[in-house]
Short mmCIF file of C-alpha atoms in Angstrom, two decimals:
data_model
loop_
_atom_site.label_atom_id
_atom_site.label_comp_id
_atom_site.label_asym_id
_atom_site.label_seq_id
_atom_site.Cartn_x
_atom_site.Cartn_y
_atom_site.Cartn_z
CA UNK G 1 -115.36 -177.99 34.98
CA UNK G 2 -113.31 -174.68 34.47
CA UNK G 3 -113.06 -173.90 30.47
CA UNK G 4 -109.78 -174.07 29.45
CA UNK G 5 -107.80 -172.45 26.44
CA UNK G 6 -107.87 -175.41 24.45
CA UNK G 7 -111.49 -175.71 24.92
CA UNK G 8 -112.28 -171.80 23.75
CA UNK G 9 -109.58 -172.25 20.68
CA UNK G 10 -111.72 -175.32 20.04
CA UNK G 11 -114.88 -173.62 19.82
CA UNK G 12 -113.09 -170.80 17.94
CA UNK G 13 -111.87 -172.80 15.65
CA UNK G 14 -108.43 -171.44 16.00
CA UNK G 15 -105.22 -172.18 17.55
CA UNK G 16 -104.60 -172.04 21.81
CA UNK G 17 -101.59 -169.61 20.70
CA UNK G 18 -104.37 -167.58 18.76
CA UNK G 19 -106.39 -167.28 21.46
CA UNK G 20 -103.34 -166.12 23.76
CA UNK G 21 -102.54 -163.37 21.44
CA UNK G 22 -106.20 -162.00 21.98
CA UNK G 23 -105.72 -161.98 25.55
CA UNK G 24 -102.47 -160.72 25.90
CA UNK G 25 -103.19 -157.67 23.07
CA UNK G 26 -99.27 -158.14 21.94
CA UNK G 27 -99.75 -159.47 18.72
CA UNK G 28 -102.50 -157.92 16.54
CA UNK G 29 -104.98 -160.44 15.52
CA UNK G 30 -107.75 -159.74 12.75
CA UNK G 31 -111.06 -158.34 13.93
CA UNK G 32 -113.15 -161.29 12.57
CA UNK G 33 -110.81 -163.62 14.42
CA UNK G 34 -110.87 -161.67 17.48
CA UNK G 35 -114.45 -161.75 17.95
CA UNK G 36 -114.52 -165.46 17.31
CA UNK G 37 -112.28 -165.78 19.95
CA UNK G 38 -114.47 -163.43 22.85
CA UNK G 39 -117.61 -165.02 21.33
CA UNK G 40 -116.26 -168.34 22.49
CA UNK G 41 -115.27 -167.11 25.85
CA UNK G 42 -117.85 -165.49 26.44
CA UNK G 43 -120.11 -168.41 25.64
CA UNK G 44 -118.04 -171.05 27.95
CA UNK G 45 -117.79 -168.15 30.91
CA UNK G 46 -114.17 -168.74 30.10
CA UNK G 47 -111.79 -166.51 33.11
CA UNK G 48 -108.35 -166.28 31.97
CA UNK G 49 -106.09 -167.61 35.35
CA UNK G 50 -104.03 -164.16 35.10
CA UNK G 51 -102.04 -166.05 37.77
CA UNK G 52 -100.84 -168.36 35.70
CA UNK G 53 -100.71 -166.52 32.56
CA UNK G 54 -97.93 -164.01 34.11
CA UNK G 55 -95.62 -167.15 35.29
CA UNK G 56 -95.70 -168.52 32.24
CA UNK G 57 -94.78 -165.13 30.15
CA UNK G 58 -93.40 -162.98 33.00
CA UNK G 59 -95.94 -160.24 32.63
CA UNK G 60 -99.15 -160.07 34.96
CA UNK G 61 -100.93 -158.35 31.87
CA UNK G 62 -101.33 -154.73 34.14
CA UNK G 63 -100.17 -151.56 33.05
CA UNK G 64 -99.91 -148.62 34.89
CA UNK G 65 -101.07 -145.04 33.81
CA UNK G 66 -99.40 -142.14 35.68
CA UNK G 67 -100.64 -138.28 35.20
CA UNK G 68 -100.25 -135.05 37.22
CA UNK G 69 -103.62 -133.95 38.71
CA UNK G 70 -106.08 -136.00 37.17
CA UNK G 71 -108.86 -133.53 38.26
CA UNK G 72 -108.37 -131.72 35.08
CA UNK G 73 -110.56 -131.95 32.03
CA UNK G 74 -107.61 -132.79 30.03
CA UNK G 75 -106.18 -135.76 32.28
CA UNK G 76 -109.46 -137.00 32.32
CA UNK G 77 -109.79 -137.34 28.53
CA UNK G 78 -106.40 -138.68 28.18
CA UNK G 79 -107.25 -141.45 30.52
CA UNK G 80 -110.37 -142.73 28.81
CA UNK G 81 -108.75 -142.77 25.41
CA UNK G 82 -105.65 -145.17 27.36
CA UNK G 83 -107.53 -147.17 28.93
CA UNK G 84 -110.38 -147.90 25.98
CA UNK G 85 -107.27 -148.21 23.67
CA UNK G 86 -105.48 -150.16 25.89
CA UNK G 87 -108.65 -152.43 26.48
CA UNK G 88 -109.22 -153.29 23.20
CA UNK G 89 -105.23 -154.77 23.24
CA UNK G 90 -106.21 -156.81 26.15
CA UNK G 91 -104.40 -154.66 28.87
CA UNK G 92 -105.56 -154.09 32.22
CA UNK G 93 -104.81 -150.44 33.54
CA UNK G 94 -104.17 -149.35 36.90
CA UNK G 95 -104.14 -145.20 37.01
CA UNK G 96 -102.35 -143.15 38.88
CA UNK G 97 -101.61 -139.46 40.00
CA UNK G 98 -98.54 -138.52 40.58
CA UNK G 99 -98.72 -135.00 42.14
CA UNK G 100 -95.67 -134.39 40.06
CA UNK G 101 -93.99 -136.20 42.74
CA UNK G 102 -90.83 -137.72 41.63
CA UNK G 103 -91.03 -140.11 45.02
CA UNK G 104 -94.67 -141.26 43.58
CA UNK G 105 -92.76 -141.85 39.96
CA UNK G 106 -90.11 -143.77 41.53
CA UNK G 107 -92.52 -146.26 43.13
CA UNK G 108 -94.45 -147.02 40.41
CA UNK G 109 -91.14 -148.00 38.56
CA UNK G 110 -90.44 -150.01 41.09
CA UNK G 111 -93.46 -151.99 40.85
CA UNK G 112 -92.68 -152.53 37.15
CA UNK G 113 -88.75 -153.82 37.46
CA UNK G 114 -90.66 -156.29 40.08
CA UNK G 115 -92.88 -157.12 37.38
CA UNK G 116 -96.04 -155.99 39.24
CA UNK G 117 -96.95 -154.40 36.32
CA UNK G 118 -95.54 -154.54 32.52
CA UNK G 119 -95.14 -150.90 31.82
CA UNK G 120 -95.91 -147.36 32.92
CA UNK G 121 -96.92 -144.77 30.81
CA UNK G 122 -95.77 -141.21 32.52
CA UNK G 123 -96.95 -137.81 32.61
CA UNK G 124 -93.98 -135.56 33.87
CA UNK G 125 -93.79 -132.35 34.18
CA UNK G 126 -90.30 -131.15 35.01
CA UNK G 127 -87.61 -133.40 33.61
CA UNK G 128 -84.89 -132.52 36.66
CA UNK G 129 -87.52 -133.24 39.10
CA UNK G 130 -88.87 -136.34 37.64
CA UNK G 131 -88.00 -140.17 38.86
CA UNK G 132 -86.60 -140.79 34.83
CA UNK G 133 -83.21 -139.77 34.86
CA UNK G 134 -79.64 -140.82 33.85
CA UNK G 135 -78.65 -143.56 35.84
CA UNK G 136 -81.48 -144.71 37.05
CA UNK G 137 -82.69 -148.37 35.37
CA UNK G 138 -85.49 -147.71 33.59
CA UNK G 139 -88.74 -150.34 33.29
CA UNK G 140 -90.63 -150.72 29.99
CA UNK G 141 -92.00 -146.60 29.86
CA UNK G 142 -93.00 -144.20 27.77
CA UNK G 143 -93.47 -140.36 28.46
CA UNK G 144 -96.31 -138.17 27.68
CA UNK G 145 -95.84 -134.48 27.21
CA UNK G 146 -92.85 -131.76 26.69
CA UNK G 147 -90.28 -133.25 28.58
CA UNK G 148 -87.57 -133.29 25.99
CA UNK G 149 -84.65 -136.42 27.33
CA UNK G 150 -82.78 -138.99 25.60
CA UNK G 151 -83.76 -141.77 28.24
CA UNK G 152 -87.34 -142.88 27.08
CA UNK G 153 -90.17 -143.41 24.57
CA UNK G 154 -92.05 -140.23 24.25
CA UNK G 155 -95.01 -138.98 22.66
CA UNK G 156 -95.69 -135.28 22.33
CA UNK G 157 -97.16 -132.54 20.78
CA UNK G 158 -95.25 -129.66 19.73
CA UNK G 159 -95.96 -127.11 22.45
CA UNK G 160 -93.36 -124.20 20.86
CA UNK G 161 -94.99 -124.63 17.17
CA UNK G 162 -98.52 -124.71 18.26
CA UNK G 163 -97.98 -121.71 20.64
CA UNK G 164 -96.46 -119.81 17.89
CA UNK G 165 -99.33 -120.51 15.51
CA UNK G 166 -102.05 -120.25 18.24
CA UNK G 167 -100.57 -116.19 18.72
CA UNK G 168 -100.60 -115.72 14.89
CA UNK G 169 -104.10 -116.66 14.78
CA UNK G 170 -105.15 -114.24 17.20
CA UNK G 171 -102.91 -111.07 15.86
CA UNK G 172 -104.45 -111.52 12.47
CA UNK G 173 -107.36 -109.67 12.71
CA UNK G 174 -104.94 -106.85 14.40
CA UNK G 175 -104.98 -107.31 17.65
CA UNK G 176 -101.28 -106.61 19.20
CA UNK G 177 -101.28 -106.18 22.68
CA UNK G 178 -101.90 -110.53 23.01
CA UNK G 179 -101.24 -111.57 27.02
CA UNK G 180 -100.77 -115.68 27.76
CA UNK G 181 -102.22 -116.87 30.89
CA UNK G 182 -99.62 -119.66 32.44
CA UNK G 183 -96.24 -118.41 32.45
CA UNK G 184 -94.37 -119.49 35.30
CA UNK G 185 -91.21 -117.48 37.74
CA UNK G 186 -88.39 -119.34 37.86
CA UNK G 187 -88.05 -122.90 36.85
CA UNK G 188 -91.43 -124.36 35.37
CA UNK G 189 -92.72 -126.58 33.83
CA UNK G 190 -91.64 -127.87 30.15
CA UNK G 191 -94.94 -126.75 28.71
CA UNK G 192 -95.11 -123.70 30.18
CA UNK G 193 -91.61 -122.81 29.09
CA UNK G 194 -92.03 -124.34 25.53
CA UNK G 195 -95.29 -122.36 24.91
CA UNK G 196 -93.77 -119.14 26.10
CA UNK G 197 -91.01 -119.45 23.72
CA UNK G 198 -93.42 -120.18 20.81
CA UNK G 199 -96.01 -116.72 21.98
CA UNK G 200 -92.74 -114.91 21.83
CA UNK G 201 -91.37 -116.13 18.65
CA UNK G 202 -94.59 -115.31 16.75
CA UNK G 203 -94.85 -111.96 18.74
CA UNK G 204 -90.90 -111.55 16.97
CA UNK G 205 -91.89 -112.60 13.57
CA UNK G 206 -94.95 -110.15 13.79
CA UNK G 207 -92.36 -106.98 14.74
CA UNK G 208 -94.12 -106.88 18.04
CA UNK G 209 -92.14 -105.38 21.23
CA UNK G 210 -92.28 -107.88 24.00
CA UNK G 211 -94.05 -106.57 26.77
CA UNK G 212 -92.68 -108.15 29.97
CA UNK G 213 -95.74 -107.08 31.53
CA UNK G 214 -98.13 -109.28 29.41
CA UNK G 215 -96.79 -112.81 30.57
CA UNK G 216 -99.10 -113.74 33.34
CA UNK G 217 -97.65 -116.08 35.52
CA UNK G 218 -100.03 -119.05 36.91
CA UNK G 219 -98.22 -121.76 38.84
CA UNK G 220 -101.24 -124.44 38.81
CA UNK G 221 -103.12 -124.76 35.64
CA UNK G 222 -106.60 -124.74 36.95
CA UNK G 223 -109.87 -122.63 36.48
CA UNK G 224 -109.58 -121.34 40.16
CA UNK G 225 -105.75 -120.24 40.00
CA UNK G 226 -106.28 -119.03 36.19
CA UNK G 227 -109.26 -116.90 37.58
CA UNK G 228 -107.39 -115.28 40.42
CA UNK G 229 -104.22 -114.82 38.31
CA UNK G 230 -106.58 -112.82 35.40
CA UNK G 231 -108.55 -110.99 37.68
CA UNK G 232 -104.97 -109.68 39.94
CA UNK G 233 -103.76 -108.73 36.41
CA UNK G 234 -106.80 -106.87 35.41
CA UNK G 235 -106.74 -104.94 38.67
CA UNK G 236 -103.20 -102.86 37.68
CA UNK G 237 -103.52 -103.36 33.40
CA UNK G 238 -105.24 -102.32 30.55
CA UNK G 239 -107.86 -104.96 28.71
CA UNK G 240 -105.23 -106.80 26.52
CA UNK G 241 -106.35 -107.28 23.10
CA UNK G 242 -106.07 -110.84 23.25
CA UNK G 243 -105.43 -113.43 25.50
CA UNK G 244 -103.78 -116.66 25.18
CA UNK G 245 -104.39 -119.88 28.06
CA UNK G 246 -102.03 -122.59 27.91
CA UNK G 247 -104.61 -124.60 28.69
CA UNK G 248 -108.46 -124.89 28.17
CA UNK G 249 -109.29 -125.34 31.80
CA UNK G 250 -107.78 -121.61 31.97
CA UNK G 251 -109.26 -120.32 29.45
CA UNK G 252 -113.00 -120.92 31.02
CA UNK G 253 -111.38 -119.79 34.43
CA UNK G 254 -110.53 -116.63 32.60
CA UNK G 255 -114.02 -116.45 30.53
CA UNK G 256 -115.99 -116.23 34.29
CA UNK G 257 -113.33 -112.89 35.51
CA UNK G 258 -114.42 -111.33 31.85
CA UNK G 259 -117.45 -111.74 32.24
CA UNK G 260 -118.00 -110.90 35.68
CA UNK G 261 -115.88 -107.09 34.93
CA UNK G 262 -118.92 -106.74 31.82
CA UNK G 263 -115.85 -107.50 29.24
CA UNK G 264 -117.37 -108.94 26.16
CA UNK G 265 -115.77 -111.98 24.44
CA UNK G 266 -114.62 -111.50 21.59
CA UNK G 267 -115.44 -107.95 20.90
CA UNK G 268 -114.00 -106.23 23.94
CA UNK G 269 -110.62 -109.08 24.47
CA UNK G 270 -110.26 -112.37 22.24
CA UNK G 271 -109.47 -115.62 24.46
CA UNK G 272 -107.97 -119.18 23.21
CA UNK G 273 -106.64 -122.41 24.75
CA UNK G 274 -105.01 -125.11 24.51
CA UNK G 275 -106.12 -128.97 24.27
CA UNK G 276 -109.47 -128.88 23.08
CA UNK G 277 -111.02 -130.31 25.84
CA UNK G 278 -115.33 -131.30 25.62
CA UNK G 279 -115.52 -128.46 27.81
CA UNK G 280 -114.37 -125.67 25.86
CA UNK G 281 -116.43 -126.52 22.96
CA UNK G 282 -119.29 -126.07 24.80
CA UNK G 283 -118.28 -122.71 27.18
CA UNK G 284 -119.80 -119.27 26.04
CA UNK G 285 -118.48 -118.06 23.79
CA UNK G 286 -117.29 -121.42 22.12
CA UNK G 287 -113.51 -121.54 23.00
CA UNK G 288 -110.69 -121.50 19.90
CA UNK G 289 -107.96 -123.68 20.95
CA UNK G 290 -105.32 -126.04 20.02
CA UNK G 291 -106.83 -129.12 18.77
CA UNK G 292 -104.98 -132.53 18.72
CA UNK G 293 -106.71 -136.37 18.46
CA UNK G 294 -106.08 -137.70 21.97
CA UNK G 295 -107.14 -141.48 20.81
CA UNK G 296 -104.03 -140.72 18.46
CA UNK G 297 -101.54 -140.24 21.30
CA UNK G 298 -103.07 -143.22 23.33
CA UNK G 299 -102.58 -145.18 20.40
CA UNK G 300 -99.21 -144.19 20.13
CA UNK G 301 -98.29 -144.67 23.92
CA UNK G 302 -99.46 -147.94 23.63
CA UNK G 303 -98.03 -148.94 20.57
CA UNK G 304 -94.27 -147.83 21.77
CA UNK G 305 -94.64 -149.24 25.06
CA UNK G 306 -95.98 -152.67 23.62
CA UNK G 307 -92.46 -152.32 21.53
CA UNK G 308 -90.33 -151.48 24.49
CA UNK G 309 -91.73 -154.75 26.50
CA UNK G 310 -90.63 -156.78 23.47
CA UNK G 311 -87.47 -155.32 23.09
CA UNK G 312 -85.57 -153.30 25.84
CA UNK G 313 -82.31 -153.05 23.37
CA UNK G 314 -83.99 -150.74 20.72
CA UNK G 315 -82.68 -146.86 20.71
CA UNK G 316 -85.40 -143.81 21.83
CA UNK G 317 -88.66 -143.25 19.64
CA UNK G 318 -89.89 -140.42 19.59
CA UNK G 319 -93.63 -139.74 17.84
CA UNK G 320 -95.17 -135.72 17.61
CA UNK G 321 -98.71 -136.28 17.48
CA UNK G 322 -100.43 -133.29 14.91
CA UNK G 323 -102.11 -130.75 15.80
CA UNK G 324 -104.30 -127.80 14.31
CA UNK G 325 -105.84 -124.19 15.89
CA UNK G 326 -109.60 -124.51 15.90
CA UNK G 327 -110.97 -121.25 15.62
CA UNK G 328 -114.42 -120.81 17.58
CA UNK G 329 -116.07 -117.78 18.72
CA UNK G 330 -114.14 -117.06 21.75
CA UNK G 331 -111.47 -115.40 18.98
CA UNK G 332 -114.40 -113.92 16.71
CA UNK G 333 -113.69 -116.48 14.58
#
């Protein structure tokens, strides 16, 4: 005979709506109880009938993760921290990559107004472009990233203020002529625009001309495109002083071109990034960056979205997740 719930919250010792809430991940339970509760299941081969379990409550238990490109580093890191977090709540996670397509955003919200799955947690990268957008009925979702709206649950870290003290960092051991590596012509994306702003407002506070000529524009954040736009830059300018990546995956793009013109790192030009991805610590020279716990902004998602599936009424929350510049030896730190 199949094991039931009654016959795990039996062996549990504990209630059959206890032993729903440990399933379902919505309503925290105590650790001890918890493992009570998969001890028992485990020990009966108990399968929960997911069937069944999303007639009865109206959710099939799935969420659905949606990022950009999720070759990157970054995306990849951000992924495992949702989906261990979201594991450990009892959520199943289906992930997906969006292309920044707004047609690919769009379906997956269909899916959740059709209750396929119980919420989406979205990467987007240029609000006007995106499938989240006044008048549009929105599923349980929460937004990852820059994108600053009044429509959605967001989690974020400040792009502009870390930016700003990312560029201080490297201008106080006197370098001044500081490049960034990820600007964008013409409309871009949030992060690129918000980190611009916050190189240029620290290049301001320092009484530092702005030099047109130092914003190096990279449509695609990737080692490949950062590589070619450095190297195209190097070709008709001086060595910059320093030189700012708005991402990691850039930065080691940009380490290979340095190295491969015999430009030493840091003595010759200074480099940092941004997200403080495994592979940067480990690059040579170790890469300074923008630090920021990732499990921390999983957590968050999670916890807002759980939130928004209990209540669709509540008004926009909005969490900045902390961050700190890591100095390594990339800067001469």
């Amino acid at each position: 005979m199949r094991a039931t719930v009654k016959d795990v919250a039996r062996r549990a010792g504990v209630s059959p709506k206890t032993v729903s809430n440990v399933m379902n991940g919505i309503v925290q339970v105590s650790a001890p109880t918890r493992l009570r509760v998969e001890q028992a299941m485990a020990e009966l081969d108990y399968v929960p009938n997911l069937s069944a379990r999303g007639l009865r409550n109206g959710r099939s238990g799935v969420i659905a993760l949606a990022l950009p490109d999720l070759a990157t580093p970054y995306s990849a890191e951000v992924a495992h921290h949702i989906v261990e977090v979201a594991h450990e709540q009892g959520w199943i996670v289906q992930i997906e990559e969006t292309g920044s397509d707004p047609q690919r955003e769009q379906e997956l919200m269909t899916r959740a107004r059709s209750n396929l799955i119980d919420g989406l947690i979205l990467n987007p990268v240029v609000l006007d472009e995106s499938a989240v957008k006044v008048g549009v009925a929105l599923p349980p979702v929460v937004l990852l990233g820059e994108v600053t709206q009044q429509l959605a649950d967001r989690v974020f870290v400040d792009s502009l203020g870390a930016a700003r003290d990312m560029t201080l960092a490297l201008a106080k051991t006197g370098r001044k002529r500081i490049a960034v590596l990820g600007t964008t012509q013409g409309r871009g994306s949030a992060a690129a625009i918000l980190r611009t702003q916050g190189y240029e407002a620290a290049m301001d506070s320092l009484g530092i001309p702005r030099d047109e000529s130092l914003l190096i524009p990279c449509e695609k954040w990737t080692p490949e495109t950062a590589a070619k736009a450095l190297g195209a830059f190097l070709d008709t300018n001086p060595v910059p002083d320093a030189l700012f990546c708005f991402t990691d995956s850039m930065a080691i793009g940009a380490l290979s071109v340095l190295w491969k013109r015999g430009l030493r790192v840091p003595e010759d030009i200074a480099v940092a990034g941004f997200d403080d991805i495994a592979d940067g610590r480990y690059a040579v020279p170790s890469l300074t960056t923008v630090s920021f716990d990732k499990r921390t902004m999983a957590s968050e998602a999670l916890r807002l979205l759980t939130e928004r599936m209990g209540d669709r009424a509540h008004g926009q929350r909005v969490v900045s997740v902390e961050y700190s510049i890591v100095e390594r030896d990339s800067s001469g730190a």
